[in-house]
Amino acid sequence: MARTPKPIRSDIAWSTSDRITVRGKSLPDEILGHINLGDMAFLQLTGRMPTPQQSAVFNAVVITLVEHGITPSAIAARMTYAGAPESLQAAVAAGLCGLGTVFVGSMEGAARLLYEIMPEEADADLDAVARETVARYRAEKRILPGFGHPIHKPVDPRTPRLFAIAAENGMAGRYVDLIQRIHAEAERASGKPLTLNATGALGALCCEFGFPWRIVRGFGVMARAIGLVGHILEEAENPMAIEIWQRIEDEASSHMRPA
Amino acid sequence: MARTPKPIRSDIAWSTSDRITVRGKSLPDEILGHINLGDMAFLQLTGRMPTPQQSAVFNAVVITLVEHGITPSAIAARMTYAGAPESLQAAVAAGLCGLGTVFVGSMEGAARLLYEIMPEEADADLDAVARETVARYRAEKRILPGFGHPIHKPVDPRTPRLFAIAAENGMAGRYVDLIQRIHAEAERASGKPLTLNATGALGALCCEFGFPWRIVRGFGVMARAIGLVGHILEEAENPMAIEIWQRIEDEASSHMRPA
Amino acid sequence: MARTPKPIRSDIAWSTSDRITVRGKSLPDEILGHINLGDMAFLQLTGRMPTPQQSAVFNAVVITLVEHGITPSAIAARMTYAGAPESLQAAVAAGLCGLGTVFVGSMEGAARLLYEIMPEEADADLDAVARETVARYRAEKRILPGFGHPIHKPVDPRTPRLFAIAAENGMAGRYVDLIQRIHAEAERASGKPLTLNATGALGALCCEFGFPWRIVRGFGVMARAIGLVGHILEEAENPMAIEIWQRIEDEASSHMRPA
Amino acid sequence: MARTPKPIRSDIAWSTSDRITVRGKSLPDEILGHINLGDMAFLQLTGRMPTPQQSAVFNAVVITLVEHGITPSAIAARMTYAGAPESLQAAVAAGLCGLGTVFVGSMEGAARLLYEIMPEEADADLDAVARETVARYRAEKRILPGFGHPIHKPVDPRTPRLFAIAAENGMAGRYVDLIQRIHAEAERASGKPLTLNATGALGALCCEFGFPWRIVRGFGVMARAIGLVGHILEEAENPMAIEIWQRIEDEASSHMRPA
């Protein structure tokens, strides 16, 4: 019983001997020298060139996620590079593997929540939506994705700046509005300041673009790939991985090792 | 015998409750909304803002490497996503793991070769260097890194465009000059057309920037991370991985399976 | 405001100049030459040497997961090896990245379900538990983890063999009993044959051992690492990755490429 | 110009509805319950069942590489798990990515060297080979792969045990002989004790089996996959990753952060 093969098709790019086309545009003639790297990412994902306003906001979204200091992801990449300096790509890969639910997931979660609760009607009462959402999360003792931060209190300095860039470019729409109402309502309900963090702001901006929530994590992944190359370059010139290893190995097993 | 710990230090970024600084610049105030993603990559790697000319050439360098169609790297990422759609980051990581000596290595190799053979004297005879290099590689029956291409013959359409962008921005210097002389000499010596491919052109441009050859592969890695997110988004919407798997599994084991 | 460091501690292994101890046993004197690789895995994970019965069952559990033909995971590993043959470890890593919810998750899901529904009382009515569970999954239109198989119908040949090995070694206890009752009830309720697949059987055996459900996926990961090394060795000697790439690239973009 | 597809073929495994065959043996009937995990690895790689002697030595080879305490690889895996606990497979993958030239490469290097210098004639003067090899490495100021160790001085306790297991099983042949002669000659030439480390011993044993040197790294990879699952289980129960991160982040950026 032979199976009938299904067609295999991609709409991203094609090449012939003298042409390379990405998303319908000539890479040499219409892309190289005409757009910046953030625009290229936008084109690669959406199949469209960004407007100047979309370019400004999208570049800011991805740039926000490039660098966060010596994160667990950066440590994993540096440890990997120490063992396999000939495989820089594997060191970046190792660093990316940890961009899961704990650190980048809240951006995805914020986008998903906003899509789920946004009413279809243009004149819906967003304050009522915010109240209902905050009450529900409080009743279920769940953390609102995109809120809270261990360091940036009471304000994450990236958040107002991202919203300002969105407003300057006509992209601070209903999703930005809604997450700000959720923020106000959450502070009112708890009686305490609560940080609307960068992942919450970024999640809202991703909704303004209409990106599927499942791909939102991908912006963090592409941005961090850039950041990790920077960490690996620094590790090559001024290493810390071996010193971290020796300190930790020493401390972790000292209770077992004979005196 | 206790060891003395060595200091651990990074010069990339720091944060306090209300500040985030990358390479000495305020992320909210001096970076977001002011530069594009390619410039951010340049800043992250070099610690300096690019000049407008550097920005133009560097963005073109990285953009060249974002997308190449259904490569082995894209297939690996799509296969991984099919098994673990909840871990988009791991699918990108899997795709990056294969950016090694076979596909991206020639860019690194071209940069390394150019650094090795470039004379220190400003008025050196680059034609003599090119002749000596081509003769040596021919004698050792080695392939010149950055030359040849299975599809793009006799001209890789990216190469002249990259050199034109470099020239427009005053960055077509000695390394671009040298690789072009090597190209001419290699064609003369063999009597056949030989493609100076994009990785050769990119390697030369990396030398113009002065990037260490060990980090050159990193530009391919960061670019491809962007490209792979695009492939995973397409895979989520219009999958091919399961179909590839079933076809290959079926064919590969048909000689063993009882009729 | 300096933070107080918390202790860092591992209980797995320690070394001095002339000793290497893993889980309290001398690696040279008490482990090497005394146990097999499956027992070593058991020791590494539990801190205890397996009994002969545990050794028999645990080795069978892990062996079941080593090899499954040309899976998406094997294809990802082979594609990666084609691009970076100098980084065999990265090819295995790429292959492992896809062992997520789709292919290996059902083993974890089966173990988790069995732990959740198993009553504490030794004389509980397991048939009633099975009926309630099947009814609940049917009402919620959810698939029972560990059941169904695209190829192995109506019986997965691994399942009866795994249960027989468990029974021979006194390890076919309440969890094996319960999943078999769920199997019978599910077939009765639907009126159709339903495969109790290997991941269901393995999930039940993991419960017999008392392994936390979160680590169950780890047995699939360690087993597949072994299998993938085999695939990479074959790829090195008789490659298929480049041929797959060329076929897929060609077909996927043919609708865009000019005739 | 259509290309002619080349055949795609694997000789490892096949399945039908009621059969699963690996390397020509029925997985349920001839493998499960009959062999241990090390033997399964041997079968997967070679296509043959090991003799009892091969089983004893091969299991010891792989077991040696399972666990080494808090290595850079274990730290990378734990960091990754902290960020993506839902992707255990990605944490193992991240840990494997660093098993490159620095830590595991010397096993591969030892095997490669031994294959290269072993004379074809059965009665060759191995002492002369050892002398010539040591002299060449000393003249080129290169480190002999498999020699030296930062902790295990003057004897790596695994080395004599591995050779003893090989001897007990009739597998301490010419390669073991040759590396021991190299060891004696290297100590004689330098006048100082030099450790013949475990990777040297393992490299020699891999040559006794006749494994291609390119796959030798794979034994380290499969073994470490087992070890890393143990580290991740411990990390889940008694974490250290977040504490490491906070300490390192704090120290690394303290010179930049305002007081």
Short mmCIF file of C-alpha atoms in Angstrom, two decimals, chain A residues 4-9, chain B residues 238-240 243 247, chain C residues 251-252:
data_model
loop_
_atom_site.label_atom_id
_atom_site.label_comp_id
_atom_site.label_asym_id
_atom_site.label_seq_id
_atom_site.Cartn_x
_atom_site.Cartn_y
_atom_site.Cartn_z
CA THR A 4 0.78 9.24 -2.17
CA PRO A 5 3.38 11.91 -1.56
CA LYS A 6 2.09 15.32 -0.60
CA PRO A 7 3.66 18.39 -2.20
CA ILE A 8 6.53 20.14 -0.45
CA ARG A 9 6.52 23.88 -0.91
CA ASN B 238 2.48 25.15 5.90
CA PRO B 239 4.52 22.19 7.18
CA MET B 240 6.89 20.01 5.19
CA GLU B 243 6.20 14.66 4.66
CA ARG B 247 9.28 9.87 2.22
CA GLU C 251 10.78 20.69 -5.17
CA ALA C 252 9.99 23.32 -2.56
#
